Amino acid sequence: MLPQPARRLLAWCVFTLAVAGVAALGVWLCIVLKTAVTPVLLALLGTALLGPLHQRLTRIGVNRSLAAGITCLAVIGVVGGAMYVVVLALIETGDQIIASLKQAGADLAKHFGAAGTSLEDLAINAKDLLAKFGGTAASGVITGISVVGEMIATAILALLLIFFFLRDSDRAVGTLRSLAPGARADTLEAMARRAFQAVEGFMRGTTFIAAIDAVCITIGLLVLRVPGAVGLGALVFVGAYIPYLGAFISGAVAVLVAFADRGWVIGLWALGVVLAVQVLEGHVLQPMIQSRTVQMHPAVVMLAITAGASVAGILGMLLAVPLTAAAFGVFSELRSRYGAPRADHAAQPPAEGSTGG
């Protein structure tokens, strides 16, 4: 026989343990089946990003399969071209960027001691790692070939899944509703829609914001004649998909390169450009573009990124935030369905009492 508060605490403990157990089992299965899970997650993100193009093609009378094929070809063209530009810019300016970072580390070491030395060592190690990776891939060592082959296979499988997801998206609701009996089908459909809308909003908004950030910072660095401006802009674009942390790291690299190669004055101007772009993003772009998506506290985002990095490295960091946004979307839907009626019911007795009095 336990008092009511103790029973409630026990119930919450059991619920928390059950949720943690299911989450741990899900993470373990994703790790074990990562070869199959990774393309599916990437395909879902790609489908959320490319859905409007496919819908526009189908509205003008294009066959769904043909529209999905055209969308995938557009993806190959755009992503392939962007990757070519980014890789070419990093190859052409990579040595210059690393040399500038080393110089920045040496200069900072004169004023801050170990901090600058660590930065210089990091730049040297990064160059060595890139050289080893390039040498491994070029020499045809089995490890390098297997890594490249796995990446290519994952990309191809994700692209094929995007095609099928786009083509058969009209059947998704019916298939989903068949998994839940009776009235639960409506709840399951609403949860799935809210989760997908959250991922959709995150992908579209982040891509648009990343492009604006990269263009603005690249223009600013070109005006300041900072070496490797295009490569640094590419890093800003890629880093924007990791909220807060990615923007901080890419922006810091740009400022350090400007400081090392062009001096304190240009370095401060570069810092001003980066800060101005971040202020524009935080106070204008984010509220305008992502106002309809699930809003998450920065602490939640950082914890999600940390957990994703511990589970799957860089890929986990990229996938952590959209998956967390989907989870928040499901939670918001459940709260709106089952939390609001209770609040209204709890508000009724005082109103009746005041009326009767």
mmCIF file of C-alpha atoms in Angstrom:
data_model
loop_
_atom_site.group_PDB
_atom_site.id
_atom_site.type_symbol
_atom_site.label_atom_id
_atom_site.label_comp_id
_atom_site.label_asym_id
_atom_site.label_seq_id
_atom_site.Cartn_x
_atom_site.Cartn_y
_atom_site.Cartn_z
ATOM 1 C CA MET A 1 0.000 0.000 0.000
ATOM 2 C CA LEU A 2 1.683 3.143 -1.242
ATOM 3 C CA PRO A 3 0.446 6.724 -1.050
ATOM 4 C CA GLN A 4 -0.751 8.425 -4.225
ATOM 5 C CA PRO A 5 2.444 10.503 -4.819
ATOM 6 C CA ALA A 6 4.601 7.374 -4.501
ATOM 7 C CA ARG A 7 2.417 5.486 -6.986
ATOM 8 C CA ARG A 8 2.673 8.340 -9.468
ATOM 9 C CA LEU A 9 6.440 8.459 -9.062
ATOM 10 C CA LEU A 10 6.639 4.692 -9.574
ATOM 11 C CA ALA A 11 4.476 4.923 -12.689
ATOM 12 C CA TRP A 12 6.678 7.649 -14.159
ATOM 13 C CA CYS A 13 9.818 5.636 -13.370
ATOM 14 C CA VAL A 14 8.421 2.573 -15.125
ATOM 15 C CA PHE A 15 7.358 4.698 -18.108
ATOM 16 C CA THR A 16 10.795 6.343 -18.313
ATOM 17 C CA LEU A 17 12.587 2.988 -18.131
ATOM 18 C CA ALA A 18 10.311 1.544 -20.814
ATOM 19 C CA VAL A 19 10.912 4.484 -23.153
ATOM 20 C CA ALA A 20 14.667 4.372 -22.508
ATOM 21 C CA GLY A 21 14.713 0.629 -23.172
ATOM 22 C CA VAL A 22 12.849 0.985 -26.460
ATOM 23 C CA ALA A 23 15.103 3.881 -27.514
ATOM 24 C CA ALA A 24 18.244 1.910 -26.613
ATOM 25 C CA LEU A 25 16.982 -1.099 -28.564
ATOM 26 C CA GLY A 26 16.217 1.131 -31.551
ATOM 27 C CA VAL A 27 19.691 2.705 -31.467
ATOM 28 C CA TRP A 28 21.314 -0.738 -31.175
ATOM 29 C CA LEU A 29 19.345 -2.037 -34.153
ATOM 30 C CA CYS A 30 20.290 1.045 -36.181
ATOM 31 C CA ILE A 31 23.970 0.470 -35.391
ATOM 32 C CA VAL A 32 23.796 -3.218 -36.274
ATOM 33 C CA LEU A 33 21.821 -2.556 -39.466
ATOM 34 C CA LYS A 34 23.538 0.727 -40.359
ATOM 35 C CA THR A 35 24.286 -0.458 -43.896
ATOM 36 C CA ALA A 36 20.538 -0.574 -44.568
ATOM 37 C CA VAL A 37 19.388 2.148 -42.156
ATOM 38 C CA THR A 38 21.730 4.880 -43.426
ATOM 39 C CA PRO A 39 20.426 4.894 -47.040
ATOM 40 C CA VAL A 40 16.836 4.876 -45.775
ATOM 41 C CA LEU A 41 17.410 7.898 -43.523
ATOM 42 C CA LEU A 42 19.280 9.766 -46.264
ATOM 43 C CA ALA A 43 16.496 8.928 -48.708
ATOM 44 C CA LEU A 44 13.861 10.274 -46.306
ATOM 45 C CA LEU A 45 15.799 13.519 -45.946
ATOM 46 C CA GLY A 46 16.180 13.754 -49.713
ATOM 47 C CA THR A 47 12.478 13.043 -50.232
ATOM 48 C CA ALA A 48 11.556 15.776 -47.753
ATOM 49 C CA LEU A 49 13.786 18.214 -49.607
ATOM 50 C CA LEU A 50 12.736 17.266 -53.151
ATOM 51 C CA GLY A 51 9.024 16.672 -52.603
ATOM 52 C CA PRO A 52 7.903 20.095 -53.914
ATOM 53 C CA LEU A 53 9.686 19.590 -57.251
ATOM 54 C CA HIS A 54 8.050 16.193 -57.744
ATOM 55 C CA GLN A 55 4.631 17.560 -56.779
ATOM 56 C CA ARG A 56 4.973 20.458 -59.205
ATOM 57 C CA LEU A 57 5.827 18.082 -62.043
ATOM 58 C CA THR A 58 2.857 15.832 -61.285
ATOM 59 C CA ARG A 59 0.499 18.846 -61.156
ATOM 60 C CA ILE A 60 1.356 19.787 -64.734
ATOM 61 C CA GLY A 61 0.498 16.274 -65.909
ATOM 62 C CA VAL A 62 3.828 14.454 -65.815
ATOM 63 C CA ASN A 63 3.605 10.747 -65.001
ATOM 64 C CA ARG A 64 4.601 10.013 -61.384
ATOM 65 C CA SER A 65 7.395 7.635 -62.374
ATOM 66 C CA LEU A 66 8.737 10.054 -64.978
ATOM 67 C CA ALA A 67 8.497 12.935 -62.500
ATOM 68 C CA ALA A 68 10.426 10.926 -59.917
ATOM 69 C CA GLY A 69 13.072 10.068 -62.520
ATOM 70 C CA ILE A 70 13.428 13.713 -63.577
ATOM 71 C CA THR A 71 13.740 14.738 -59.926
ATOM 72 C CA CYS A 72 16.475 12.164 -59.321
ATOM 73 C CA LEU A 73 18.337 13.287 -62.438
ATOM 74 C CA ALA A 74 18.098 16.868 -61.194
ATOM 75 C CA VAL A 75 19.548 15.711 -57.880
ATOM 76 C CA ILE A 76 22.450 14.017 -59.645
ATOM 77 C CA GLY A 77 23.134 17.131 -61.669
ATOM 78 C CA VAL A 78 22.863 19.646 -58.829
ATOM 79 C CA VAL A 79 24.555 17.580 -56.116
ATOM 80 C CA GLY A 80 27.208 16.290 -58.494
ATOM 81 C CA GLY A 81 27.972 19.771 -59.743
ATOM 82 C CA ALA A 82 28.048 21.207 -56.234
ATOM 83 C CA MET A 83 30.324 18.429 -54.998
ATOM 84 C CA TYR A 84 32.627 18.978 -57.971
ATOM 85 C CA VAL A 85 32.867 22.700 -57.226
ATOM 86 C CA VAL A 86 33.383 22.109 -53.496
ATOM 87 C CA VAL A 87 35.992 19.370 -53.918
ATOM 88 C CA LEU A 88 37.825 21.322 -56.610
ATOM 89 C CA ALA A 89 37.864 24.448 -54.436
ATOM 90 C CA LEU A 90 39.112 22.504 -51.415
ATOM 91 C CA ILE A 91 41.795 20.733 -53.461
ATOM 92 C CA GLU A 92 43.024 23.975 -54.992
ATOM 93 C CA THR A 93 43.008 25.945 -51.748
ATOM 94 C CA GLY A 94 43.375 23.181 -49.136
ATOM 95 C CA ASP A 95 47.152 23.534 -48.790
ATOM 96 C CA GLN A 96 46.828 27.301 -48.594
ATOM 97 C CA ILE A 97 44.139 27.086 -45.921
ATOM 98 C CA ILE A 98 46.171 24.593 -43.859
ATOM 99 C CA ALA A 99 49.308 26.726 -44.231
ATOM 100 C CA SER A 100 47.362 29.765 -43.024
ATOM 101 C CA LEU A 101 46.050 27.798 -40.039
ATOM 102 C CA LYS A 102 49.591 26.725 -39.169
ATOM 103 C CA GLN A 103 50.737 30.321 -39.393
ATOM 104 C CA ALA A 104 47.814 31.398 -37.209
ATOM 105 C CA GLY A 105 48.762 28.720 -34.675
ATOM 106 C CA ALA A 106 52.362 29.919 -34.617
ATOM 107 C CA ASP A 107 51.262 33.537 -34.139
ATOM 108 C CA LEU A 108 48.811 32.617 -31.381
ATOM 109 C CA ALA A 109 51.462 30.512 -29.665
ATOM 110 C CA LYS A 110 53.538 33.655 -29.160
ATOM 111 C CA HIS A 111 50.689 35.263 -27.223
ATOM 112 C CA PHE A 112 48.660 32.375 -25.758
ATOM 113 C CA GLY A 113 51.153 29.528 -25.470
ATOM 114 C CA ALA A 114 49.637 26.043 -25.570
ATOM 115 C CA ALA A 115 46.424 27.109 -27.318
ATOM 116 C CA GLY A 116 48.260 28.278 -30.412
ATOM 117 C CA THR A 117 50.572 25.272 -30.357
ATOM 118 C CA SER A 118 47.569 22.941 -30.272
ATOM 119 C CA LEU A 119 46.040 24.725 -33.263
ATOM 120 C CA GLU A 120 49.284 24.380 -35.208
ATOM 121 C CA ASP A 121 49.515 20.680 -34.335
ATOM 122 C CA LEU A 122 45.902 20.215 -35.402
ATOM 123 C CA ALA A 123 46.603 21.742 -38.793
ATOM 124 C CA ILE A 124 49.694 19.582 -39.262
ATOM 125 C CA ASN A 125 47.809 16.425 -38.272
ATOM 126 C CA ALA A 126 44.926 17.340 -40.576
ATOM 127 C CA LYS A 127 47.335 17.675 -43.485
ATOM 128 C CA ASP A 128 48.975 14.355 -42.632
ATOM 129 C CA LEU A 129 45.610 12.611 -42.386
ATOM 130 C CA LEU A 130 44.498 14.030 -45.726
ATOM 131 C CA ALA A 131 47.761 12.961 -47.308
ATOM 132 C CA LYS A 132 47.435 9.446 -45.894
ATOM 133 C CA PHE A 133 43.826 9.174 -47.043
ATOM 134 C CA GLY A 134 44.686 10.419 -50.506
ATOM 135 C CA GLY A 135 47.663 8.096 -50.710
ATOM 136 C CA THR A 136 45.560 5.167 -49.564
ATOM 137 C CA ALA A 137 42.824 5.836 -52.088
ATOM 138 C CA ALA A 138 45.301 6.468 -54.897
ATOM 139 C CA SER A 139 47.395 3.387 -54.215
ATOM 140 C CA GLY A 140 44.348 1.130 -54.251
ATOM 141 C CA VAL A 141 44.750 -0.280 -50.752
ATOM 142 C CA ILE A 142 41.842 -2.541 -49.783
ATOM 143 C CA THR A 143 40.720 -0.351 -46.905
ATOM 144 C CA GLY A 144 40.513 2.770 -49.020
ATOM 145 C CA ILE A 145 38.676 0.965 -51.801
ATOM 146 C CA SER A 146 36.170 -0.541 -49.376
ATOM 147 C CA VAL A 147 35.404 2.851 -47.816
ATOM 148 C CA VAL A 148 34.929 4.525 -51.192
ATOM 149 C CA GLY A 149 32.880 1.581 -52.440
ATOM 150 C CA GLU A 150 30.641 1.666 -49.386
ATOM 151 C CA MET A 151 30.039 5.395 -49.827
ATOM 152 C CA ILE A 152 29.168 4.950 -53.500
ATOM 153 C CA ALA A 153 26.851 2.015 -52.749
ATOM 154 C CA THR A 154 25.114 3.997 -50.007
ATOM 155 C CA ALA A 155 24.629 6.984 -52.324
ATOM 156 C CA ILE A 156 23.237 4.825 -55.144
ATOM 157 C CA LEU A 157 20.877 2.970 -52.808
ATOM 158 C CA ALA A 158 19.689 6.234 -51.262
ATOM 159 C CA LEU A 159 19.048 7.668 -54.734
ATOM 160 C CA LEU A 160 17.017 4.604 -55.753
ATOM 161 C CA LEU A 161 15.017 4.829 -52.528
ATOM 162 C CA ILE A 162 14.337 8.515 -53.188
ATOM 163 C CA PHE A 163 12.917 7.523 -56.580
ATOM 164 C CA PHE A 164 10.586 4.938 -55.036
ATOM 165 C CA PHE A 165 9.604 7.181 -52.124
ATOM 166 C CA LEU A 166 8.671 9.991 -54.507
ATOM 167 C CA ARG A 167 6.853 7.749 -56.961
ATOM 168 C CA ASP A 168 4.842 5.877 -54.339
ATOM 169 C CA SER A 169 4.254 8.738 -51.913
ATOM 170 C CA ASP A 170 0.535 8.713 -52.744
ATOM 171 C CA ARG A 171 0.303 5.159 -51.395
ATOM 172 C CA ALA A 172 2.186 5.901 -48.184
ATOM 173 C CA VAL A 173 -0.886 7.039 -46.236
ATOM 174 C CA GLY A 174 -2.887 3.947 -47.129
ATOM 175 C CA THR A 175 -0.007 1.640 -46.241
ATOM 176 C CA LEU A 176 0.515 3.449 -42.949
ATOM 177 C CA ARG A 177 -3.156 3.308 -42.001
ATOM 178 C CA SER A 178 -3.218 -0.426 -42.664
ATOM 179 C CA LEU A 179 -0.696 -0.912 -39.868
ATOM 180 C CA ALA A 180 -3.036 0.432 -37.155
ATOM 181 C CA PRO A 181 -6.546 -0.868 -36.512
ATOM 182 C CA GLY A 182 -9.634 1.287 -36.132
ATOM 183 C CA ALA A 183 -9.431 4.808 -34.800
ATOM 184 C CA ARG A 184 -5.721 4.477 -34.067
ATOM 185 C CA ALA A 185 -5.053 4.826 -37.796
ATOM 186 C CA ASP A 186 -5.952 8.530 -37.615
ATOM 187 C CA THR A 187 -3.510 9.086 -34.755
ATOM 188 C CA LEU A 188 -0.731 7.174 -36.524
ATOM 189 C CA GLU A 189 -1.286 9.137 -39.734
ATOM 190 C CA ALA A 190 -1.287 12.464 -37.877
ATOM 191 C CA MET A 191 1.932 11.553 -36.044
ATOM 192 C CA ALA A 192 3.646 10.521 -39.278
ATOM 193 C CA ARG A 193 2.528 13.686 -41.055
ATOM 194 C CA ARG A 194 3.742 15.913 -38.219
ATOM 195 C CA ALA A 195 7.112 14.127 -38.087
ATOM 196 C CA PHE A 196 7.602 14.381 -41.853
ATOM 197 C CA GLN A 197 6.578 18.036 -41.869
ATOM 198 C CA ALA A 198 9.189 18.750 -39.199
ATOM 199 C CA VAL A 199 11.926 17.018 -41.219
ATOM 200 C CA GLU A 200 10.676 18.690 -44.402
ATOM 201 C CA GLY A 201 10.792 22.139 -42.864
ATOM 202 C CA PHE A 202 14.221 21.542 -41.364
ATOM 203 C CA MET A 203 15.765 20.316 -44.630
ATOM 204 C CA ARG A 204 14.327 23.060 -46.820
ATOM 205 C CA GLY A 205 14.994 25.839 -44.348
ATOM 206 C CA THR A 206 18.511 24.669 -43.523
ATOM 207 C CA THR A 207 19.447 24.287 -47.193
ATOM 208 C CA PHE A 208 18.198 27.780 -48.043
ATOM 209 C CA ILE A 209 19.893 29.321 -45.009
ATOM 210 C CA ALA A 210 23.134 27.429 -45.713
ATOM 211 C CA ALA A 211 23.194 28.747 -49.276
ATOM 212 C CA ILE A 212 22.652 32.346 -48.124
ATOM 213 C CA ASP A 213 25.331 32.046 -45.422
ATOM 214 C CA ALA A 214 27.846 30.516 -47.826
ATOM 215 C CA VAL A 215 27.242 33.125 -50.530
ATOM 216 C CA CYS A 216 27.432 36.077 -48.116
ATOM 217 C CA ILE A 217 30.592 34.857 -46.377
ATOM 218 C CA THR A 218 32.261 33.939 -49.684
ATOM 219 C CA ILE A 219 31.541 37.404 -51.116
ATOM 220 C CA GLY A 220 32.868 39.028 -47.946
ATOM 221 C CA LEU A 221 36.067 36.968 -48.008
ATOM 222 C CA LEU A 222 36.575 37.655 -51.719
ATOM 223 C CA VAL A 223 36.226 41.389 -51.095
ATOM 224 C CA LEU A 224 38.778 41.103 -48.276
ATOM 225 C CA ARG A 225 41.047 39.035 -50.582
ATOM 226 C CA VAL A 226 41.253 36.165 -48.116
ATOM 227 C CA PRO A 227 42.911 33.105 -49.703
ATOM 228 C CA GLY A 228 40.702 30.087 -50.282
ATOM 229 C CA ALA A 229 37.480 32.118 -50.055
ATOM 230 C CA VAL A 230 35.500 29.678 -52.221
ATOM 231 C CA GLY A 231 36.711 26.670 -50.232
ATOM 232 C CA LEU A 232 35.895 28.401 -46.961
ATOM 233 C CA GLY A 233 32.437 29.237 -48.296
ATOM 234 C CA ALA A 234 31.961 25.569 -49.158
ATOM 235 C CA LEU A 235 32.881 24.636 -45.593
ATOM 236 C CA VAL A 236 30.308 27.140 -44.327
ATOM 237 C CA PHE A 237 27.613 25.574 -46.525
ATOM 238 C CA VAL A 238 28.355 22.024 -45.349
ATOM 239 C CA GLY A 239 28.763 23.093 -41.723
ATOM 240 C CA ALA A 240 25.354 24.790 -41.717
ATOM 241 C CA TYR A 241 23.697 21.348 -41.616
ATOM 242 C CA ILE A 242 25.154 20.932 -38.107
ATOM 243 C CA PRO A 243 23.410 23.774 -36.225
ATOM 244 C CA TYR A 244 25.496 26.049 -33.986
ATOM 245 C CA LEU A 245 28.591 23.822 -33.909
ATOM 246 C CA GLY A 246 29.119 23.688 -37.675
ATOM 247 C CA ALA A 247 28.656 27.429 -38.137
ATOM 248 C CA PHE A 248 31.032 28.168 -35.253
ATOM 249 C CA ILE A 249 33.792 25.881 -36.562
ATOM 250 C CA SER A 250 33.581 26.976 -40.205
ATOM 251 C CA GLY A 251 33.390 30.644 -39.209
ATOM 252 C CA ALA A 252 36.374 30.286 -36.877
ATOM 253 C CA VAL A 253 38.424 28.659 -39.645
ATOM 254 C CA ALA A 254 37.599 31.540 -42.015
ATOM 255 C CA VAL A 255 38.608 34.144 -39.420
ATOM 256 C CA LEU A 256 41.861 32.342 -38.583
ATOM 257 C CA VAL A 257 42.820 32.082 -42.242
ATOM 258 C CA ALA A 258 42.144 35.792 -42.741
ATOM 259 C CA PHE A 259 44.106 36.631 -39.597
ATOM 260 C CA ALA A 260 47.121 34.529 -40.595
ATOM 261 C CA ASP A 261 47.350 35.590 -44.225
ATOM 262 C CA ARG A 262 46.134 39.191 -44.168
ATOM 263 C CA GLY A 263 46.895 40.395 -40.657
ATOM 264 C CA TRP A 264 44.904 41.628 -37.683
ATOM 265 C CA VAL A 265 42.919 44.300 -39.501
ATOM 266 C CA ILE A 266 41.589 41.991 -42.227
ATOM 267 C CA GLY A 267 41.089 39.281 -39.605
ATOM 268 C CA LEU A 268 38.856 41.602 -37.606
ATOM 269 C CA TRP A 269 36.951 42.538 -40.760
ATOM 270 C CA ALA A 270 36.481 38.841 -41.526
ATOM 271 C CA LEU A 271 35.231 38.327 -37.979
ATOM 272 C CA GLY A 272 32.768 41.152 -38.525
ATOM 273 C CA VAL A 273 31.514 39.550 -41.739
ATOM 274 C CA VAL A 274 31.018 36.176 -40.040
ATOM 275 C CA LEU A 275 29.260 37.737 -37.038
ATOM 276 C CA ALA A 276 27.032 39.842 -39.303
ATOM 277 C CA VAL A 277 25.980 36.751 -41.255
ATOM 278 C CA GLN A 278 25.307 34.851 -38.028
ATOM 279 C CA VAL A 279 23.187 37.715 -36.679
ATOM 280 C CA LEU A 280 21.286 37.842 -39.981
ATOM 281 C CA GLU A 281 20.692 34.100 -39.750
ATOM 282 C CA GLY A 282 19.645 34.064 -36.106
ATOM 283 C CA HIS A 283 17.379 37.121 -36.090
ATOM 284 C CA VAL A 284 16.005 37.260 -39.648
ATOM 285 C CA LEU A 285 16.438 34.053 -41.638
ATOM 286 C CA GLN A 286 15.670 31.510 -38.923
ATOM 287 C CA PRO A 287 12.429 33.185 -37.728
ATOM 288 C CA MET A 288 11.214 33.845 -41.294
ATOM 289 C CA ILE A 289 12.172 30.586 -43.013
ATOM 290 C CA GLN A 290 11.778 28.027 -40.248
ATOM 291 C CA SER A 291 8.882 29.603 -38.355
ATOM 292 C CA ARG A 292 6.577 26.671 -39.231
ATOM 293 C CA THR A 293 8.946 23.916 -38.175
ATOM 294 C CA VAL A 294 9.362 22.405 -34.718
ATOM 295 C CA GLN A 295 11.301 24.866 -32.600
ATOM 296 C CA MET A 296 13.912 23.280 -30.357
ATOM 297 C CA HIS A 297 15.948 24.812 -27.576
ATOM 298 C CA PRO A 298 19.657 25.199 -28.412
ATOM 299 C CA ALA A 299 20.558 22.960 -25.466
ATOM 300 C CA VAL A 300 18.407 20.171 -26.937
ATOM 301 C CA VAL A 301 20.082 20.643 -30.324
ATOM 302 C CA MET A 302 23.569 20.445 -28.810
ATOM 303 C CA LEU A 303 22.687 17.315 -26.841
ATOM 304 C CA ALA A 304 21.243 15.730 -29.986
ATOM 305 C CA ILE A 305 24.406 16.540 -31.955
ATOM 306 C CA THR A 306 26.598 15.119 -29.177
ATOM 307 C CA ALA A 307 24.554 11.917 -29.013
ATOM 308 C CA GLY A 308 24.600 11.575 -32.802
ATOM 309 C CA ALA A 309 28.366 12.029 -32.894
ATOM 310 C CA SER A 310 28.856 9.345 -30.235
ATOM 311 C CA VAL A 311 26.669 6.896 -32.181
ATOM 312 C CA ALA A 312 27.643 7.477 -35.813
ATOM 313 C CA GLY A 313 30.332 10.152 -36.008
ATOM 314 C CA ILE A 314 29.884 12.928 -38.573
ATOM 315 C CA LEU A 315 26.927 11.164 -40.181
ATOM 316 C CA GLY A 316 25.248 10.989 -36.782
ATOM 317 C CA MET A 317 25.784 14.716 -36.290
ATOM 318 C CA LEU A 318 24.112 15.433 -39.627
ATOM 319 C CA LEU A 319 21.139 13.141 -38.944
ATOM 320 C CA ALA A 320 20.669 13.932 -35.242
ATOM 321 C CA VAL A 321 18.836 17.249 -35.586
ATOM 322 C CA PRO A 322 16.253 16.240 -38.247
ATOM 323 C CA LEU A 323 15.507 13.024 -36.339
ATOM 324 C CA THR A 324 15.102 15.024 -33.132
ATOM 325 C CA ALA A 325 12.820 17.443 -34.985
ATOM 326 C CA ALA A 326 10.703 14.483 -36.108
ATOM 327 C CA ALA A 327 10.520 13.215 -32.519
ATOM 328 C CA PHE A 328 9.429 16.656 -31.324
ATOM 329 C CA GLY A 329 6.792 16.712 -34.050
ATOM 330 C CA VAL A 330 5.371 13.389 -32.852
ATOM 331 C CA PHE A 331 5.406 14.617 -29.253
ATOM 332 C CA SER A 332 3.621 17.841 -30.241
ATOM 333 C CA GLU A 333 0.934 15.874 -32.059
ATOM 334 C CA LEU A 334 0.377 13.567 -29.087
ATOM 335 C CA ARG A 335 0.249 16.495 -26.699
ATOM 336 C CA SER A 336 -2.271 18.345 -28.870
ATOM 337 C CA ARG A 337 -4.457 15.247 -29.108
ATOM 338 C CA TYR A 338 -4.329 13.971 -25.529
ATOM 339 C CA GLY A 339 -3.114 16.930 -23.490
ATOM 340 C CA ALA A 340 -5.535 19.681 -24.550
ATOM 341 C CA PRO A 341 -8.803 17.897 -23.598
ATOM 342 C CA ARG A 342 -7.532 17.280 -20.096
ATOM 343 C CA ALA A 343 -6.620 20.928 -19.709
ATOM 344 C CA ASP A 344 -10.079 21.978 -20.904
ATOM 345 C CA HIS A 345 -11.748 19.484 -18.580
ATOM 346 C CA ALA A 346 -9.697 20.742 -15.658
ATOM 347 C CA ALA A 347 -10.744 24.301 -16.449
ATOM 348 C CA GLN A 348 -14.464 23.513 -16.424
ATOM 349 C CA PRO A 349 -15.200 23.036 -12.661
ATOM 350 C CA PRO A 350 -14.149 26.565 -11.597
ATOM 351 C CA ALA A 351 -16.312 28.033 -14.380
ATOM 352 C CA GLU A 352 -19.321 26.017 -13.255
ATOM 353 C CA GLY A 353 -18.726 26.919 -9.637
ATOM 354 C CA SER A 354 -18.486 30.605 -10.421
ATOM 355 C CA THR A 355 -21.690 30.416 -12.496
ATOM 356 C CA GLY A 356 -23.615 28.625 -9.745
ATOM 357 C CA GLY A 357 -22.436 31.115 -7.143
#
